[in-house]
Short mmCIF file of C-alpha atoms and ligand atoms in Angstrom, two decimals:
data_model
loop_
_atom_site.label_atom_id
_atom_site.label_comp_id
_atom_site.label_asym_id
_atom_site.label_seq_id
_atom_site.Cartn_x
_atom_site.Cartn_y
_atom_site.Cartn_z
CA UNK A 1 8.32 -99.07 -43.11
CA UNK A 2 5.03 -99.81 -41.42
CA UNK A 3 6.58 -102.67 -39.41
CA UNK A 4 8.50 -100.05 -37.48
CA UNK A 5 5.25 -99.14 -35.76
CA UNK A 6 5.39 -100.13 -32.15
CA UNK A 7 1.59 -100.73 -31.97
CA UNK A 8 1.84 -103.60 -34.46
CA UNK A 9 3.29 -105.78 -31.71
CA UNK A 10 0.88 -106.53 -28.92
CA UNK A 11 3.43 -106.65 -26.17
CA UNK A 12 7.21 -106.03 -25.99
CA UNK A 13 9.04 -108.05 -23.52
CA UNK A 14 12.41 -106.49 -24.19
CA UNK A 15 13.41 -103.12 -25.57
CA UNK A 16 14.14 -103.55 -29.17
CA UNK A 17 17.45 -102.22 -30.56
CA UNK A 18 17.65 -98.51 -31.33
CA UNK A 19 15.61 -97.20 -28.39
CA UNK A 20 18.05 -97.17 -25.49
CA UNK A 21 19.53 -93.75 -24.83
CA UNK A 22 23.07 -93.26 -23.67
CA UNK A 23 23.53 -92.99 -19.99
CA UNK A 24 23.94 -89.29 -20.01
CA UNK A 25 20.54 -88.87 -21.68
CA UNK A 26 17.97 -90.92 -19.83
CA UNK A 27 14.85 -89.68 -18.11
CA UNK A 28 16.13 -90.32 -14.49
CA UNK A 29 12.48 -90.89 -13.46
CA UNK A 30 13.29 -91.06 -9.74
CA UNK A 31 14.40 -87.38 -9.82
CA UNK A 32 11.20 -85.97 -11.33
CA UNK A 33 9.14 -83.82 -9.00
CA UNK A 34 5.43 -83.64 -8.76
CA UNK A 35 4.14 -80.08 -8.51
CA UNK A 36 0.64 -79.13 -7.58
CA UNK A 37 1.41 -75.54 -8.52
CA UNK A 38 1.20 -75.96 -12.24
CA UNK A 39 -1.37 -73.22 -12.82
CA UNK A 40 -4.93 -74.41 -13.11
CA UNK A 41 -7.19 -71.76 -14.65
CA UNK A 42 -11.00 -71.80 -14.52
CA UNK A 43 -12.08 -70.19 -17.81
CA UNK A 44 -15.61 -69.92 -16.65
CA UNK A 45 -14.69 -67.58 -13.74
CA UNK A 46 -16.77 -64.41 -13.92
CA UNK A 47 -13.72 -62.38 -12.93
CA UNK A 48 -12.25 -61.96 -16.45
CA UNK A 49 -9.45 -59.64 -15.31
CA UNK A 50 -8.29 -62.22 -12.85
CA UNK A 51 -8.33 -64.83 -15.58
CA UNK A 52 -6.12 -62.67 -17.80
CA UNK A 53 -3.70 -61.99 -14.82
CA UNK A 54 -3.51 -65.77 -14.16
CA UNK A 55 -2.79 -66.38 -17.82
CA UNK A 56 -0.06 -63.75 -17.65
CA UNK A 57 1.57 -65.32 -14.68
CA UNK A 58 1.42 -68.87 -16.06
CA UNK A 59 2.96 -67.84 -19.47
CA UNK A 60 5.79 -65.90 -17.84
CA UNK A 61 6.72 -68.61 -15.29
CA UNK A 62 5.70 -72.03 -16.60
CA UNK A 63 4.76 -71.46 -20.17
CA UNK A 64 2.27 -74.15 -19.36
CA UNK A 65 -1.18 -74.21 -17.64
CA UNK A 66 -4.21 -76.42 -17.38
CA UNK A 67 -7.71 -75.09 -18.13
CA UNK A 68 -11.02 -76.28 -16.79
CA UNK A 69 -14.54 -75.23 -17.70
CA UNK A 70 -13.17 -74.62 -21.20
CA UNK A 71 -16.33 -75.40 -22.98
CA UNK A 72 -15.59 -78.87 -24.44
CA UNK A 73 -17.84 -81.49 -22.95
CA UNK A 74 -16.44 -84.34 -20.86
CA UNK A 75 -18.46 -86.69 -23.12
CA UNK A 76 -16.58 -85.48 -26.23
CA UNK A 77 -13.24 -85.72 -24.60
CA UNK A 78 -13.91 -89.31 -23.69
CA UNK A 79 -15.10 -90.18 -27.21
CA UNK A 80 -11.92 -88.64 -28.67
CA UNK A 81 -9.73 -90.72 -26.42
CA UNK A 82 -11.76 -93.87 -27.11
CA UNK A 83 -11.75 -93.53 -30.86
CA UNK A 84 -8.03 -92.75 -30.80
CA UNK A 85 -7.28 -95.86 -28.92
CA UNK A 86 -9.50 -97.88 -31.15
CA UNK A 87 -7.51 -96.59 -34.16
CA UNK A 88 -4.20 -97.84 -32.68
CA UNK A 89 -5.75 -101.23 -31.94
CA UNK A 90 -6.65 -101.74 -35.71
CA UNK A 91 -4.95 -104.70 -37.37
CA UNK A 92 -1.41 -103.99 -38.69
CA UNK A 93 -2.54 -104.25 -42.35
CA UNK A 94 -5.12 -101.60 -41.81
CA UNK A 95 -2.51 -99.23 -40.24
CA UNK A 96 0.05 -99.97 -42.94
CA UNK A 97 -2.14 -98.18 -45.42
CA UNK A 98 -1.60 -94.85 -43.63
CA UNK A 99 2.08 -95.26 -42.63
CA UNK A 100 4.70 -92.80 -43.92
CA UNK A 101 7.96 -91.43 -42.51
CA UNK A 102 7.84 -88.33 -44.72
CA UNK A 103 7.33 -85.34 -42.38
CA UNK A 104 5.69 -83.19 -45.11
CA UNK A 105 2.79 -85.61 -45.63
CA UNK A 106 -0.43 -84.07 -44.30
CA UNK A 107 -2.00 -87.23 -43.11
CA UNK A 108 0.29 -89.96 -41.86
CA UNK A 109 0.68 -92.64 -39.23
CA UNK A 110 4.22 -92.70 -38.09
CA UNK A 111 6.42 -93.59 -35.18
CA UNK A 112 9.03 -92.01 -32.98
CA UNK A 113 9.71 -88.40 -34.31
CA UNK A 114 11.68 -88.36 -37.56
CA UNK A 115 12.72 -91.92 -38.10
CA UNK A 116 14.75 -90.94 -41.25
CA UNK A 117 16.98 -88.57 -39.39
CA UNK A 118 17.30 -89.65 -35.81
CA UNK A 119 19.74 -92.04 -34.38
CA UNK A 120 17.85 -93.19 -31.40
CA UNK A 121 14.05 -93.91 -31.65
CA UNK A 122 11.32 -92.86 -29.35
CA UNK A 123 8.67 -95.04 -27.77
CA UNK A 124 5.74 -93.49 -29.54
CA UNK A 125 3.45 -94.06 -32.55
CA UNK A 126 1.40 -91.21 -33.77
CA UNK A 127 -1.25 -90.18 -36.25
CA UNK A 128 -0.76 -86.79 -37.64
CA UNK A 129 -3.60 -84.95 -39.38
CA UNK A 130 -4.06 -81.54 -40.88
CA UNK A 131 -7.42 -80.21 -39.57
CA UNK A 132 -8.15 -76.80 -41.10
CA UNK A 133 -10.16 -76.21 -43.18
CA UNK A 134 -11.87 -79.38 -42.19
CA UNK A 135 -13.63 -79.96 -45.53
CA UNK A 136 -10.33 -80.03 -47.36
CA UNK A 137 -8.78 -82.66 -45.09
CA UNK A 138 -11.43 -84.89 -43.48
CA UNK A 139 -12.09 -86.85 -46.67
CA UNK A 140 -8.63 -88.21 -46.53
CA UNK A 141 -8.68 -89.03 -42.84
CA UNK A 142 -8.95 -92.59 -41.61
CA UNK A 143 -12.50 -94.00 -42.19
CA UNK A 144 -11.82 -96.85 -39.78
CA UNK A 145 -12.88 -96.66 -37.03
CA UNK A 146 -16.18 -95.65 -38.47
CA UNK A 147 -16.87 -92.87 -35.95
CA UNK A 148 -13.36 -91.37 -36.30
CA UNK A 149 -14.04 -88.63 -38.87
CA UNK A 150 -17.19 -87.33 -37.06
CA UNK A 151 -15.77 -87.34 -33.51
CA UNK A 152 -12.40 -85.88 -34.42
CA UNK A 153 -13.78 -83.18 -36.55
CA UNK A 154 -16.25 -82.11 -33.92
CA UNK A 155 -13.36 -81.96 -31.46
CA UNK A 156 -11.20 -79.99 -33.95
CA UNK A 157 -13.80 -77.32 -34.38
CA UNK A 158 -14.22 -76.89 -30.59
CA UNK A 159 -10.47 -76.94 -30.00
CA UNK A 160 -9.94 -74.25 -32.57
CA UNK A 161 -12.45 -71.96 -30.83
CA UNK A 162 -10.87 -72.50 -27.47
CA UNK A 163 -7.41 -71.83 -28.96
CA UNK A 164 -8.41 -68.66 -30.67
CA UNK A 165 -10.16 -67.54 -27.48
CA UNK A 166 -6.94 -68.17 -25.51
CA UNK A 167 -4.94 -66.16 -28.06
CA UNK A 168 -7.29 -63.33 -27.36
CA UNK A 169 -6.74 -63.63 -23.68
CA UNK A 170 -2.95 -63.89 -24.31
CA UNK A 171 -2.94 -60.76 -26.44
CA UNK A 172 -4.65 -58.92 -23.64
CA UNK A 173 -2.46 -60.31 -20.99
CA UNK A 174 0.55 -59.00 -22.99
CA UNK A 175 -1.10 -55.53 -22.98
CA UNK A 176 -1.85 -55.78 -26.77
CA UNK A 177 -5.20 -55.52 -28.50
CA UNK A 178 -7.36 -58.54 -28.16
CA UNK A 179 -6.96 -59.57 -31.78
CA UNK A 180 -3.25 -58.74 -32.10
CA UNK A 181 -1.99 -62.36 -32.01
CA UNK A 182 -4.55 -63.62 -34.34
CA UNK A 183 -3.90 -60.86 -36.85
CA UNK A 184 -0.14 -61.49 -36.93
CA UNK A 185 -0.52 -65.24 -37.25
CA UNK A 186 -3.07 -64.91 -40.14
CA UNK A 187 -5.39 -67.77 -41.26
CA UNK A 188 -3.94 -70.30 -38.87
CA UNK A 189 -3.39 -73.93 -39.82
CA UNK A 190 -4.43 -76.59 -37.35
CA UNK A 191 -2.66 -79.86 -36.90
CA UNK A 192 -3.26 -82.82 -34.62
CA UNK A 193 -1.08 -85.58 -33.31
CA UNK A 194 -2.75 -88.49 -31.70
CA UNK A 195 -0.01 -89.93 -29.65
CA UNK A 196 -0.02 -93.59 -28.61
CA UNK A 197 2.72 -94.71 -26.10
CA UNK A 198 2.59 -98.44 -25.60
CA UNK A 199 3.68 -100.12 -22.39
CA UNK A 200 7.46 -100.04 -22.37
CA UNK A 201 9.71 -102.83 -20.87
CA UNK A 202 12.51 -100.38 -20.13
CA UNK A 203 10.95 -96.98 -19.35
CA UNK A 204 14.19 -95.73 -17.57
CA UNK A 205 16.13 -96.05 -20.88
CA UNK A 206 14.03 -94.27 -23.37
CA UNK A 207 11.50 -91.53 -24.01
CA UNK A 208 7.99 -91.29 -25.55
CA UNK A 209 9.11 -87.94 -26.74
CA UNK A 210 12.45 -86.45 -25.69
CA UNK A 211 12.64 -82.87 -24.57
CA UNK A 212 11.40 -80.38 -27.05
CA UNK A 213 9.57 -77.13 -27.48
CA UNK A 214 6.60 -76.92 -29.77
CA UNK A 215 7.41 -74.92 -32.99
CA UNK A 216 3.89 -73.66 -33.42
CA UNK A 217 1.99 -70.92 -31.63
CA UNK A 218 -0.27 -72.69 -29.16
CA UNK A 219 -0.86 -76.32 -28.25
CA UNK A 220 -4.00 -77.73 -26.54
CA UNK A 221 -3.22 -81.19 -25.18
CA UNK A 222 -5.75 -83.70 -24.12
CA UNK A 223 -4.14 -86.16 -21.84
CA UNK A 224 -4.89 -89.67 -20.91
CA UNK A 225 -7.08 -89.09 -17.72
CA UNK A 226 -5.49 -92.19 -16.06
CA UNK A 227 -1.85 -92.28 -16.86
CA UNK A 228 0.88 -89.68 -16.34
CA UNK A 229 3.68 -89.04 -18.73
CA UNK A 230 3.96 -85.33 -19.59
CA UNK A 231 6.71 -83.46 -17.82
CA UNK A 232 7.91 -79.80 -18.09
CA UNK A 233 11.25 -78.32 -17.21
CA UNK A 234 11.24 -75.52 -14.66
CA UNK A 235 14.34 -74.06 -13.30
CA UNK A 236 16.35 -77.19 -14.17
CA UNK A 237 13.93 -79.59 -12.54
CA UNK A 238 11.60 -81.98 -14.47
CA UNK A 239 8.02 -81.72 -13.09
CA UNK A 240 5.19 -84.15 -13.92
CA UNK A 241 2.03 -82.63 -15.17
CA UNK A 242 -0.40 -85.14 -13.80
CA UNK A 243 -3.74 -85.37 -15.57
CA UNK A 244 -6.73 -83.62 -13.92
CA UNK A 245 -10.21 -84.69 -14.75
CA UNK A 246 -11.61 -82.81 -17.73
CA UNK A 247 -8.74 -80.41 -17.89
CA UNK A 248 -6.82 -79.55 -20.97
CA UNK A 249 -3.17 -78.62 -20.92
CA UNK A 250 -2.15 -75.47 -22.79
CA UNK A 251 1.37 -74.83 -23.72
CA UNK A 252 2.79 -71.92 -25.61
CA UNK A 253 4.89 -72.65 -28.72
CA UNK A 254 8.00 -70.96 -29.99
CA UNK A 255 5.93 -68.32 -31.94
CA UNK A 256 4.37 -66.89 -28.96
CA UNK A 257 7.66 -66.64 -27.25
CA UNK A 258 9.02 -64.80 -30.21
CA UNK A 259 5.92 -62.52 -30.51
CA UNK A 260 6.27 -61.67 -26.85
CA UNK A 261 9.88 -60.74 -27.21
CA UNK A 262 10.72 -63.59 -24.86
CA UNK A 263 8.49 -62.53 -22.06
CA UNK A 264 6.43 -65.65 -22.40
CA UNK A 265 8.05 -69.09 -22.48
CA UNK A 266 7.79 -71.94 -24.91
CA UNK A 267 9.17 -74.43 -22.37
CA UNK A 268 10.98 -77.67 -22.78
CA UNK A 269 8.66 -80.52 -22.22
CA UNK A 270 8.81 -84.30 -22.72
CA UNK A 271 6.74 -87.50 -22.56
CA UNK A 272 8.01 -90.45 -20.62
CA UNK A 273 6.68 -93.98 -20.75
CA UNK A 274 5.91 -96.62 -18.25
CA UNK A 275 5.88 -100.41 -17.91
CA UNK A 276 2.47 -100.83 -16.49
CA UNK A 277 0.10 -98.90 -18.78
CA UNK A 278 -0.24 -97.64 -22.34
CA UNK A 279 -0.90 -93.96 -22.60
CA UNK A 280 -2.59 -91.69 -25.16
CA UNK A 281 -2.62 -88.07 -25.69
CA UNK A 282 -4.12 -85.87 -28.41
CA UNK A 283 -2.11 -82.72 -29.18
CA UNK A 284 -3.85 -79.93 -31.28
CA UNK A 285 -1.43 -77.41 -32.69
CA UNK A 286 -2.42 -73.96 -33.83
CA UNK A 287 0.11 -72.93 -36.38
CA UNK A 288 0.66 -69.58 -38.01
CA UNK A 289 -0.10 -69.45 -41.67
CA UNK A 290 3.11 -70.11 -43.70
CA UNK A 291 3.51 -66.63 -44.95
CA UNK A 292 2.91 -65.00 -41.56
CA UNK A 293 5.77 -62.66 -40.65
CA UNK A 294 6.65 -63.27 -37.02
CA UNK A 295 8.69 -61.18 -34.72
CA UNK A 296 8.54 -59.29 -31.37
CA UNK A 297 5.50 -56.98 -31.08
CA UNK A 298 6.88 -53.40 -31.28
CA UNK A 299 5.00 -52.51 -28.12
CA UNK A 300 6.93 -55.17 -26.24
CA UNK A 301 10.34 -53.97 -27.12
CA UNK A 302 11.60 -51.38 -24.71
CA UNK A 303 12.50 -47.92 -25.89
CA UNK A 304 15.98 -47.96 -27.28
CA UNK A 305 16.25 -51.72 -26.92
CA UNK A 306 16.81 -54.19 -29.78
CA UNK A 307 14.20 -56.94 -30.25
CA UNK A 308 15.40 -60.29 -28.86
CA UNK A 309 14.49 -62.08 -32.13
CA UNK A 310 14.62 -61.05 -35.69
CA UNK A 311 11.54 -61.29 -37.86
CA UNK A 312 11.08 -64.33 -40.11
CA UNK A 313 8.30 -66.10 -41.99
CA UNK A 314 6.78 -69.26 -40.31
CA UNK A 315 7.62 -71.24 -43.30
CA UNK A 316 11.33 -70.43 -42.70
CA UNK A 317 10.98 -71.41 -39.08
CA UNK A 318 9.08 -74.65 -39.66
CA UNK A 319 11.59 -75.84 -42.30
CA UNK A 320 14.47 -75.15 -39.87
CA UNK A 321 12.59 -77.02 -37.01
CA UNK A 322 12.13 -80.24 -39.08
CA UNK A 323 15.65 -80.25 -40.42
CA UNK A 324 16.95 -80.79 -36.94
CA UNK A 325 16.80 -83.31 -34.12
CA UNK A 326 14.02 -82.73 -31.62
CA UNK A 327 16.28 -82.30 -28.62
CA UNK A 328 18.91 -79.92 -29.97
CA UNK A 329 19.11 -76.26 -28.61
CA UNK A 330 15.87 -74.29 -28.65
CA UNK A 331 15.08 -73.62 -32.26
CA UNK A 332 14.37 -69.92 -31.51
CA UNK A 333 18.05 -69.53 -30.57
CA UNK A 334 18.70 -69.62 -34.25
CA UNK A 335 16.54 -66.57 -34.81
CA UNK A 336 18.13 -64.30 -32.21
CA UNK A 337 19.29 -60.88 -33.37
CA UNK A 338 17.83 -58.16 -35.55
CA UNK A 339 18.22 -59.19 -39.15
C1 OGA B 401 3.60 -83.15 -28.35
C2 OGA B 401 3.77 -83.35 -26.87
C3 OGA B 401 3.16 -84.57 -24.92
C4 OGA B 401 2.39 -85.74 -24.49
O1 OGA B 401 2.93 -83.93 -28.99
O2 OGA B 401 4.22 -82.11 -28.88
O3 OGA B 401 4.48 -82.62 -26.28
O4 OGA B 401 2.16 -85.93 -23.27
N1 OGA B 401 3.07 -84.35 -26.37
O5 OGA B 401 2.06 -86.54 -25.43
NI1 NI B 402 5.12 -80.95 -27.46
#
């Protein structure tokens, strides 16, 4: 029901029932590290080979990196954040029109992760949109705020170009042909989650998003430039990925881990919330076409070795992903083996 949205209440003084995690599953914010070593890659660097080598290292170690000089203007990034925030500030009756908790709906305003299935909720509202081909979906996107469709569709177009360019670089960094990844993934879908994390009275007890890996191929995340919240798990330690001006965060999804035969990581990450400031992020997901058959690239499976993962269609994978809770074992574990 739309009244489950957190953003319909202007301020929460106490944590409502259903959001507190058990003691063993709390964010332990005091133990989170800050790490200035999260790779930062300058995509405008004239030394292309070096950029590819940096991407390779980042994908093997962190599965996460930030990019600057990515070609999307600062002005557009600001507009996207502003119009997103304006959307979440609309009156409740306006938002109720878009509310749904049915994960298969292609345009929906929702809350938490999968409210129908989960036992504990997450401190997040989100607007989920399908974005490719734009002509097919934009007519059904919110028309309030008035500038929403235009700003977000411009951003979607640019993010897609960036994502595909990165997939070319990732193919090369794996030692494959530049168009290998794109060819395997087919005509990719593009989805977006505009995430809104309100101020939370008890940030130590709950999550914005609990630890998860992204089920798709590649994610481009535009973070709130002023508020931290994204964290990645590296060697058992949670590390805050603090926002950098004009940078975009890139993370590999499960499909690139599978395709790379496990060489590249789709890492666990999560979003935490805080008591002082609301936070927004805009995640753009490039997703294989549903019928794409995904499995380790033959060239990356050593002579005489078995591939780490079996082949499957993305459709099969995605259905499995949504049938589970977000923070169970890595979904790819269910696709180990040959058959
Ligand atoms: C996601 C995600 C992180 C964030 O939407 O999949 O990981 O900081 N978001 O909002
Ligand atoms: Ni994610």
